[in-house]
Structure formats: structure tokens, C-alpha cells
Tab-separated table of N, CA and C in Angstrom:
chain	number	residue	atom	x	y	z
A	9	MET	N	3.215	-133.796	-12.057
A	9	MET	CA	4.946	-133.517	-12.835
A	9	MET	C	4.722	-134.568	-14.692
A	10	SER	N	5.532	-133.735	-15.005
A	10	SER	CA	5.814	-134.232	-16.285
A	10	SER	C	7.510	-134.126	-16.802
A	11	ALA	N	7.806	-134.859	-17.302
A	11	ALA	CA	9.163	-135.113	-17.600
A	11	ALA	C	9.314	-135.880	-19.478
A	12	ARG	N	10.444	-135.147	-19.885
A	12	ARG	CA	10.987	-135.395	-21.190
A	12	ARG	C	11.514	-136.073	-21.419
A	13	PHE	N	11.406	-137.281	-22.332
A	13	PHE	CA	12.665	-138.339	-22.725
A	13	PHE	C	13.306	-138.552	-23.652
A	14	PRO	N	14.362	-139.332	-23.829
A	14	PRO	CA	14.888	-139.208	-25.597
A	14	PRO	C	13.986	-140.055	-26.019
A	15	ALA	N	14.478	-139.658	-27.854
A	15	ALA	CA	13.475	-140.410	-28.607
A	15	ALA	C	13.536	-141.700	-28.538
A	16	GLY	N	12.593	-143.173	-28.208
A	16	GLY	CA	13.037	-144.256	-28.057
A	16	GLY	C	12.612	-144.655	-26.937
A	17	THR	N	12.811	-143.686	-25.529
A	17	THR	CA	12.527	-144.425	-24.525
A	17	THR	C	10.972	-145.130	-24.167
A	18	PHE	N	9.783	-144.248	-24.889
A	18	PHE	CA	8.730	-144.921	-24.409
A	18	PHE	C	9.180	-146.508	-25.139
A	19	ALA	N	9.221	-146.773	-26.631
A	19	ALA	CA	9.296	-148.228	-26.696
A	19	ALA	C	10.154	-148.982	-26.228
A	20	ARG	N	11.206	-148.090	-25.325
A	20	ARG	CA	11.975	-149.101	-24.754
A	20	ARG	C	11.615	-149.785	-23.664
A	21	ILE	N	10.839	-148.395	-22.994
A	21	ILE	CA	9.685	-149.175	-21.960
A	21	ILE	C	8.776	-150.264	-22.586
A	22	ASP	N	8.236	-150.090	-23.427
A	22	ASP	CA	7.020	-150.887	-23.937
A	22	ASP	C	7.398	-151.934	-24.162
A	23	ALA	N	8.898	-152.811	-24.851
A	23	ALA	CA	9.588	-153.728	-24.838
A	23	ALA	C	9.616	-154.074	-23.264
A	24	ASN	N	9.883	-153.874	-22.200
A	24	ASN	CA	9.906	-154.224	-21.174
A	24	ASN	C	9.090	-154.794	-20.201
A	25	LEU	N	8.077	-153.945	-20.514
A	25	LEU	CA	6.335	-154.587	-19.180
A	25	LEU	C	6.302	-155.794	-19.542
A	26	ARG	N	5.606	-156.067	-18.245
A	26	ARG	CA	5.332	-156.992	-17.680
A	26	ARG	C	3.530	-157.404	-18.355
A	27	GLU	N	3.052	-158.267	-18.092
A	27	GLU	CA	1.702	-158.502	-18.811
A	27	GLU	C	0.587	-157.723	-17.871
A	28	ARG	N	-0.018	-156.883	-18.089
A	28	ARG	CA	-1.043	-156.177	-18.102
A	28	ARG	C	-0.464	-155.256	-16.986
A	29	GLU	N	1.319	-155.304	-16.851
A	29	GLU	CA	1.735	-153.317	-16.312
A	29	GLU	C	1.943	-152.565	-17.142
A	30	ALA	N	1.469	-151.625	-16.851
A	30	ALA	CA	0.942	-150.165	-17.318
A	30	ALA	C	2.395	-149.188	-17.193
A	31	ARG	N	2.250	-148.450	-18.139
A	31	ARG	CA	3.829	-147.781	-18.554
A	31	ARG	C	3.917	-146.901	-17.368
A	32	SER	N	3.394	-146.477	-16.602
A	32	SER	CA	3.368	-145.397	-15.429
A	32	SER	C	4.184	-146.346	-14.150
A	33	ASP	N	3.460	-146.895	-14.467
A	33	ASP	CA	3.716	-148.139	-13.109
A	33	ASP	C	4.850	-148.629	-13.240
A	34	PHE	N	5.575	-148.854	-14.218
A	34	PHE	CA	7.188	-149.257	-14.524
A	34	PHE	C	7.987	-147.987	-14.788
A	35	ILE	N	7.454	-146.797	-15.146
A	35	ILE	CA	8.114	-145.876	-14.773
A	35	ILE	C	8.435	-145.004	-13.139
A	36	ARG	N	7.330	-145.579	-11.945
A	36	ARG	CA	7.328	-145.221	-10.919
A	36	ARG	C	8.047	-145.760	-10.017
A	37	LEU	N	8.362	-147.388	-10.764
A	37	LEU	CA	8.574	-147.857	-9.984
A	37	LEU	C	10.352	-148.044	-10.296
A	38	ALA	N	10.948	-147.145	-11.262
A	38	ALA	CA	12.112	-147.039	-11.795
A	38	ALA	C	12.723	-146.326	-11.210
A	39	VAL	N	11.672	-144.777	-10.703
A	39	VAL	CA	11.996	-144.057	-9.598
A	39	VAL	C	12.276	-144.220	-8.254
A	40	ASP	N	11.560	-145.320	-7.621
A	40	ASP	CA	11.735	-146.295	-6.676
A	40	ASP	C	12.970	-146.336	-6.437
A	41	ALA	N	13.364	-147.220	-7.273
A	41	ALA	CA	14.805	-148.133	-7.457
A	41	ALA	C	15.794	-147.207	-7.322
A	42	GLU	N	15.616	-146.021	-8.267
A	42	GLU	CA	17.205	-144.858	-8.541
A	42	GLU	C	17.102	-144.162	-7.004
A	43	ILE	N	16.052	-143.877	-6.579
A	43	ILE	CA	15.706	-143.373	-4.794
A	43	ILE	C	16.949	-144.439	-4.000
A	44	ALA	N	16.198	-145.487	-3.885
A	44	ALA	CA	16.728	-146.103	-3.068
A	44	ALA	C	17.999	-146.484	-3.589
A	45	ARG	N	18.498	-147.029	-4.949
A	45	ARG	CA	19.853	-147.008	-4.927
A	45	ARG	C	20.729	-145.777	-4.035
A	46	ARG	N	19.951	-144.442	-4.912
A	46	ARG	CA	20.728	-143.482	-4.014
A	46	ARG	C	21.182	-144.065	-2.597
A	47	GLU	N	20.248	-143.468	-2.386
A	47	GLU	CA	20.090	-143.589	-0.749
A	47	GLU	C	20.893	-144.600	0.004
A	48	GLY	N	20.906	-145.854	-0.520
A	48	GLY	CA	21.726	-147.058	-0.445
A	48	GLY	C	23.167	-146.385	-0.330
A	49	ALA	N	23.922	-145.511	-1.307
A	49	ALA	CA	25.059	-145.418	-1.979
A	49	ALA	C	25.880	-144.436	-0.544
A	50	SER	N	24.924	-143.555	-0.474
A	50	SER	CA	25.561	-142.467	0.491
A	50	SER	C	24.471	-141.679	1.394
A	51	GLY	N	23.301	-142.908	2.021
A	51	GLY	CA	22.255	-142.478	2.921
A	51	GLY	C	21.818	-141.316	2.198
A	52	PRO	N	20.366	-141.186	2.781
A	52	PRO	CA	19.631	-139.697	2.272
A	52	PRO	C	20.263	-138.459	2.197
A	53	PRO	N	20.069	-137.584	1.517
A	53	PRO	CA	20.906	-136.276	1.640
A	53	PRO	C	20.297	-135.551	2.488
A	54	PRO	N	21.649	-134.542	3.065
A	54	PRO	CA	21.396	-133.933	4.021
A	54	PRO	C	20.005	-133.143	4.016
A	55	ALA	N	19.221	-132.555	5.191
A	55	ALA	CA	18.154	-131.474	4.265
A	55	ALA	C	18.102	-130.053	4.646
A	56	LYS	N	18.104	-129.582	3.308
A	56	LYS	CA	18.502	-128.506	3.128
A	56	LYS	C	17.822	-127.201	4.340
A	57	LYS	N	18.589	-126.286	4.758
A	57	LYS	CA	18.011	-125.385	5.374
A	57	LYS	C	17.613	-124.263	4.507
A	58	LYS	N	16.752	-123.499	5.522
A	58	LYS	CA	16.261	-122.453	4.672
A	58	LYS	C	16.707	-121.118	6.163
A	59	PRO	N	17.007	-120.455	4.700
A	59	PRO	CA	17.966	-119.509	5.622
A	59	PRO	C	17.295	-118.402	6.525
A	60	ALA	N	17.802	-118.313	7.709
A	60	ALA	CA	17.709	-117.285	8.462
A	60	ALA	C	16.713	-116.043	8.403
A	61	ALA	N	16.019	-115.823	8.773
A	61	ALA	CA	14.944	-114.226	8.666
A	61	ALA	C	15.875	-113.540	9.067
A	62	PRO	N	16.116	-112.063	8.063
A	62	PRO	CA	16.643	-111.451	8.545
A	62	PRO	C	16.519	-110.384	9.982
A	63	SER	N	17.358	-110.363	10.726
A	63	SER	CA	17.107	-109.685	12.379
A	63	SER	C	16.756	-108.351	12.460
A	64	ASP	N	15.992	-107.809	13.413
A	64	ASP	CA	15.334	-106.571	13.438
A	64	ASP	C	16.633	-105.864	14.099
A	65	GLN	N	17.407	-106.653	14.768
A	65	GLN	CA	18.647	-105.977	15.627
A	65	GLN	C	19.405	-105.203	15.104
A	66	GLY	N	19.488	-104.444	14.674
A	66	GLY	CA	20.804	-103.675	13.507
A	66	GLY	C	21.614	-102.656	14.301
């Protein structure tokens, strides 16, 4: 998966990395934290139902 970030985002990330932390690890943690925040705010989103297959009875 790829994602686009506004100019300057990587510099901001790099400025906040812990010693020996990879940028990808930082991004992964940030995504996990945001998912947990959103799930905690209202619970997990409801599962999307697939549309029913058309009936052969007509």
C-alpha cells in the first residue's frame, strides 16, 4: 500500500523518531493508534453486508 503525505510530513516524522526507530514503524504505530481511537469512540464500525444475489424466481 502506498500513501501520499503533505510536504514536510516526513521531516516532522523524522524529527520525532525515537533512537533507532524506523519511519515505517512510526507510521504503523500511528495508524494502529488512530484505529484504536476511532474504535473506542464509537465501537468498531458495522460490517458491510454484501448485496443479496438476484433471485432466479421471477
